[in-house]
Amino acid sequence: MTAQLNPRGDVAVLVPAAGAGVRLGPGAPKALRLLAGEPLLVHAVRRIAAAPSVHTIVVAAPAADVESVRAMLTPVAPVTVVPGGAERQASVAAALAAVPAGPEIVLVHDAARALTPPDLVESVAAAVRDGHDAVIPVLPVVDTIKEVDAAEQVLGTVDRSALRAVQTPQGFRRSVLDAAHEAAGDPLTDDAGLVEKQGVPVVCVPGSELALKITRPFDLALAEHLLTLT
């Protein structure tokens, strides 16, 4: 059954899904790789669509796959699909340009974080709604982190108490994200990084263990196991 988005919602979610995903091994673009028989993108969109405040979802797909992605997602949720760019920043900019008038909160979400729960979408959106211009979900860094040189010799141990692992969706006031992309020079893989360059404060909210990024074959196996538990 197709999920119905909220026509009174104030949130648009952009999903850049045009990347190749080379670290996942040879095959289809990463967002179209299968997880338990369905593409990662389908899992991601299904969970986004379940968030009550979402008004619009825009997916930036590989240019050659726009029609097939649109057909794939039609049974899942009403989604706008646009051609993505060669770099993530270009894909996000293309998706942002396709957001209709209305939503003033824009979230950017990785299709590779296919198991992200709807309540994390709502948490990030709520923080923007409460007055923050830019919001990122994070988890504490639990591993010991070493700084090394080019020869892999340890230079020192980094204080992990001040470090956070960043997830998506990242949330922004629409005007802030518009301005950041208009001013973008070198492409970045993190929209909060573009906003930081504009001098806009970025605040953190608690992330979710389920919002892991599926990058390597091990991550895919872990995600399949997590699906059996949720």
Coordinates of C-alpha atoms in Angstrom, one line a residue:
M1 CA 0.0 0.0 0.0
T2 CA 1.3 3.4 -0.9
A3 CA 2.0 5.7 2.1
Q4 CA 0.2 9.0 1.9
L5 CA 2.4 12.0 2.8
N6 CA 1.0 14.8 5.0
P7 CA -0.4 17.6 2.8
R8 CA -0.2 19.9 5.9
G9 CA 3.3 18.8 6.8
D10 CA 6.2 21.3 6.9
V11 CA 9.1 19.0 6.0
A12 CA 10.6 18.1 2.6
V13 CA 13.1 15.3 2.6
L14 CA 15.8 15.1 -0.1
V15 CA 17.4 11.7 -0.9
P16 CA 20.5 11.9 -3.0
A17 CA 20.7 8.4 -4.5
A18 CA 22.9 8.7 -7.6
G19 CA 26.2 7.5 -6.1
A20 CA 28.0 4.3 -7.4
G21 CA 28.8 2.9 -4.0
V22 CA 32.2 1.4 -5.1
R23 CA 33.0 0.3 -1.5
L24 CA 30.0 -2.0 -1.6
G25 CA 31.6 -3.9 -4.5
P26 CA 30.7 -4.1 -8.2
G27 CA 27.0 -3.9 -9.2
A28 CA 24.1 -1.5 -9.4
P29 CA 24.3 2.0 -7.9
K30 CA 24.4 1.8 -4.1
A31 CA 20.9 3.0 -3.5
L32 CA 19.6 0.2 -5.8
R33 CA 21.4 -2.6 -4.2
L34 CA 19.2 -5.2 -2.6
L35 CA 18.6 -5.5 1.2
A36 CA 16.4 -8.5 2.0
G37 CA 15.1 -8.5 -1.6
E38 CA 14.3 -4.8 -1.8
P39 CA 16.6 -1.9 -2.9
L40 CA 18.1 0.2 -0.1
L41 CA 16.2 3.2 -1.5
V42 CA 12.8 1.5 -1.1
H43 CA 13.6 0.8 2.6
A44 CA 14.7 4.4 3.1
V45 CA 11.8 6.0 1.4
R46 CA 9.3 3.7 3.3
R47 CA 10.6 4.9 6.6
I48 CA 10.8 8.6 5.6
A49 CA 7.1 8.4 4.4
A50 CA 6.1 7.0 7.8
A51 CA 7.2 10.2 9.5
P52 CA 4.0 12.3 10.2
S53 CA 5.4 15.7 9.3
V54 CA 6.8 14.9 5.9
H55 CA 5.0 16.8 3.1
T56 CA 7.4 16.0 0.2
I57 CA 10.1 13.5 -0.7
V58 CA 12.5 14.2 -3.6
V59 CA 14.9 11.6 -4.8
A60 CA 17.9 12.4 -7.0
A61 CA 18.5 9.2 -8.9
P62 CA 21.1 8.1 -11.5
A63 CA 20.2 9.9 -14.7
A64 CA 19.9 6.7 -16.6
D65 CA 17.5 5.2 -14.0
V66 CA 15.1 8.0 -13.3
E67 CA 12.1 6.3 -14.9
S68 CA 12.8 2.9 -13.3
V69 CA 13.3 4.5 -9.9
R70 CA 10.1 6.4 -10.2
A71 CA 8.2 3.2 -11.1
M72 CA 10.0 1.4 -8.2
L73 CA 8.9 4.0 -5.6
T74 CA 5.3 4.6 -6.8
P75 CA 3.9 1.7 -4.8
V76 CA 5.8 2.9 -1.7
A77 CA 5.0 6.6 -1.5
P78 CA 4.3 9.6 -3.7
V79 CA 7.9 10.7 -4.5
T80 CA 9.4 13.2 -7.0
V81 CA 12.4 11.8 -8.8
V82 CA 14.9 14.0 -10.5
P83 CA 18.3 13.2 -12.3
G84 CA 21.2 13.4 -9.9
G85 CA 24.6 14.8 -10.6
A86 CA 28.1 13.5 -10.7
E87 CA 28.8 14.6 -7.1
R88 CA 26.5 14.4 -4.1
Q89 CA 26.3 18.2 -3.7
A90 CA 25.0 18.5 -7.3
S91 CA 22.4 15.8 -6.5
V92 CA 21.2 17.6 -3.4
A93 CA 21.0 20.9 -5.3
A94 CA 18.9 19.3 -8.0
A95 CA 16.5 17.7 -5.4
L96 CA 16.3 21.0 -3.5
A97 CA 15.3 22.9 -6.7
A98 CA 12.4 20.4 -7.1
V99 CA 10.8 21.1 -3.7
P100 CA 7.5 22.9 -4.1
A101 CA 6.4 25.9 -2.2
G102 CA 5.3 25.1 1.3
P103 CA 7.8 23.2 3.4
E104 CA 10.2 25.4 5.2
I105 CA 12.1 22.6 6.8
V106 CA 14.4 20.5 4.5
L107 CA 16.0 17.3 5.6
V108 CA 18.8 15.6 3.6
H109 CA 19.0 11.9 4.0
D110 CA 21.3 9.2 2.7
A111 CA 19.6 6.3 1.0
A112 CA 22.4 4.1 2.4
R113 CA 21.0 4.7 5.9
A114 CA 18.1 2.5 4.9
L115 CA 16.9 1.5 8.4
T116 CA 16.7 5.0 9.8
P117 CA 13.5 5.1 12.0
P118 CA 10.7 7.6 11.4
D119 CA 11.1 9.0 14.9
L120 CA 14.6 10.2 14.0
V121 CA 13.2 12.1 11.1
E122 CA 10.7 13.7 13.4
S123 CA 13.4 14.5 16.0
V124 CA 15.6 16.4 13.6
A125 CA 12.6 18.2 12.1
A126 CA 11.4 19.2 15.5
A127 CA 14.8 20.7 16.4
V128 CA 14.6 22.9 13.3
R129 CA 11.0 23.8 14.1
D130 CA 12.1 24.9 17.5
G131 CA 14.4 27.5 16.0
H132 CA 17.7 25.9 15.0
D133 CA 18.9 26.7 11.5
A134 CA 20.9 23.4 11.1
V135 CA 20.6 20.1 13.0
I136 CA 22.5 16.9 12.7
P137 CA 21.9 13.5 14.5
V138 CA 25.0 12.1 16.1
L139 CA 26.3 9.3 18.2
P140 CA 29.2 9.3 20.6
V141 CA 32.5 7.9 19.3
V142 CA 33.2 4.8 21.2
D143 CA 36.4 3.6 19.6
T144 CA 39.8 4.9 20.6
I145 CA 41.0 7.3 17.9
K146 CA 44.6 7.7 16.9
E147 CA 46.2 10.4 14.8
V148 CA 48.8 8.9 12.4
D149 CA 51.3 10.2 9.8
A150 CA 51.8 9.2 6.2
A151 CA 53.9 6.2 7.4
E152 CA 51.1 5.0 9.7
Q153 CA 53.1 6.0 12.8
V154 CA 51.0 7.1 15.7
L155 CA 51.3 10.8 16.5
G156 CA 48.9 10.8 19.4
T157 CA 45.6 9.8 20.9
V158 CA 42.6 12.0 20.1
D159 CA 40.2 13.0 22.9
R160 CA 37.1 11.2 21.8
S161 CA 34.9 13.0 24.4
A162 CA 34.5 15.9 22.0
L163 CA 34.0 13.8 18.9
R164 CA 30.7 12.7 17.4
A165 CA 29.8 10.3 14.5
V166 CA 27.4 12.1 12.2
Q167 CA 24.3 10.5 10.7
T168 CA 21.4 11.6 8.5
P169 CA 18.8 13.0 8.1
Q170 CA 20.4 16.4 8.5
G171 CA 17.9 19.2 8.9
F172 CA 17.9 22.8 7.8
R173 CA 15.7 25.8 7.6
R174 CA 15.0 25.9 3.8
S175 CA 16.5 29.4 3.3
V176 CA 19.7 28.4 5.0
L177 CA 20.2 25.3 2.8
D178 CA 19.3 27.3 -0.3
A179 CA 22.0 29.9 0.5
A180 CA 24.6 27.2 1.3
H181 CA 24.2 25.5 -2.0
E182 CA 24.1 28.7 -4.0
A183 CA 27.5 29.5 -2.4
A184 CA 29.0 26.0 -2.7
G185 CA 32.4 25.9 -4.2
D186 CA 34.2 22.6 -3.7
P187 CA 31.8 19.7 -3.5
L188 CA 31.4 18.3 0.0
T189 CA 29.7 15.1 1.0
D190 CA 28.1 16.7 4.1
D191 CA 25.5 19.4 3.8
A192 CA 26.1 20.6 7.3
G193 CA 29.7 21.3 6.2
L194 CA 28.3 23.6 3.5
V195 CA 26.2 25.4 6.1
E196 CA 29.2 25.6 8.5
K197 CA 31.1 27.5 5.8
Q198 CA 28.4 30.1 5.8
G199 CA 29.0 30.7 9.6
V200 CA 25.6 29.1 10.6
P201 CA 25.7 27.3 13.9
V202 CA 24.9 23.5 13.6
V203 CA 23.4 21.8 16.6
C204 CA 23.3 18.1 17.5
V205 CA 20.5 15.8 18.5
P206 CA 20.8 12.1 19.5
G207 CA 21.1 9.7 16.6
S208 CA 20.0 6.1 16.3
E209 CA 22.0 2.9 16.1
L210 CA 19.5 1.8 13.3
A211 CA 20.7 4.8 11.2
L212 CA 23.9 3.0 10.3
K213 CA 25.4 3.7 6.8
I214 CA 25.5 0.7 4.6
T215 CA 28.9 1.2 2.9
R216 CA 30.6 -2.2 2.9
P217 CA 29.4 -5.8 2.4
F218 CA 29.6 -6.3 6.2
D219 CA 27.2 -3.4 6.8
L220 CA 24.8 -5.0 4.4
A221 CA 24.9 -8.3 6.3
L222 CA 24.4 -6.4 9.6
A223 CA 21.4 -4.5 8.2
E224 CA 19.8 -7.8 7.0
H225 CA 20.2 -9.1 10.6
L226 CA 18.7 -5.9 12.1
L227 CA 15.7 -6.3 9.8
T228 CA 14.9 -9.6 11.5
L229 CA 14.8 -7.8 14.8
T230 CA 12.7 -4.8 13.9

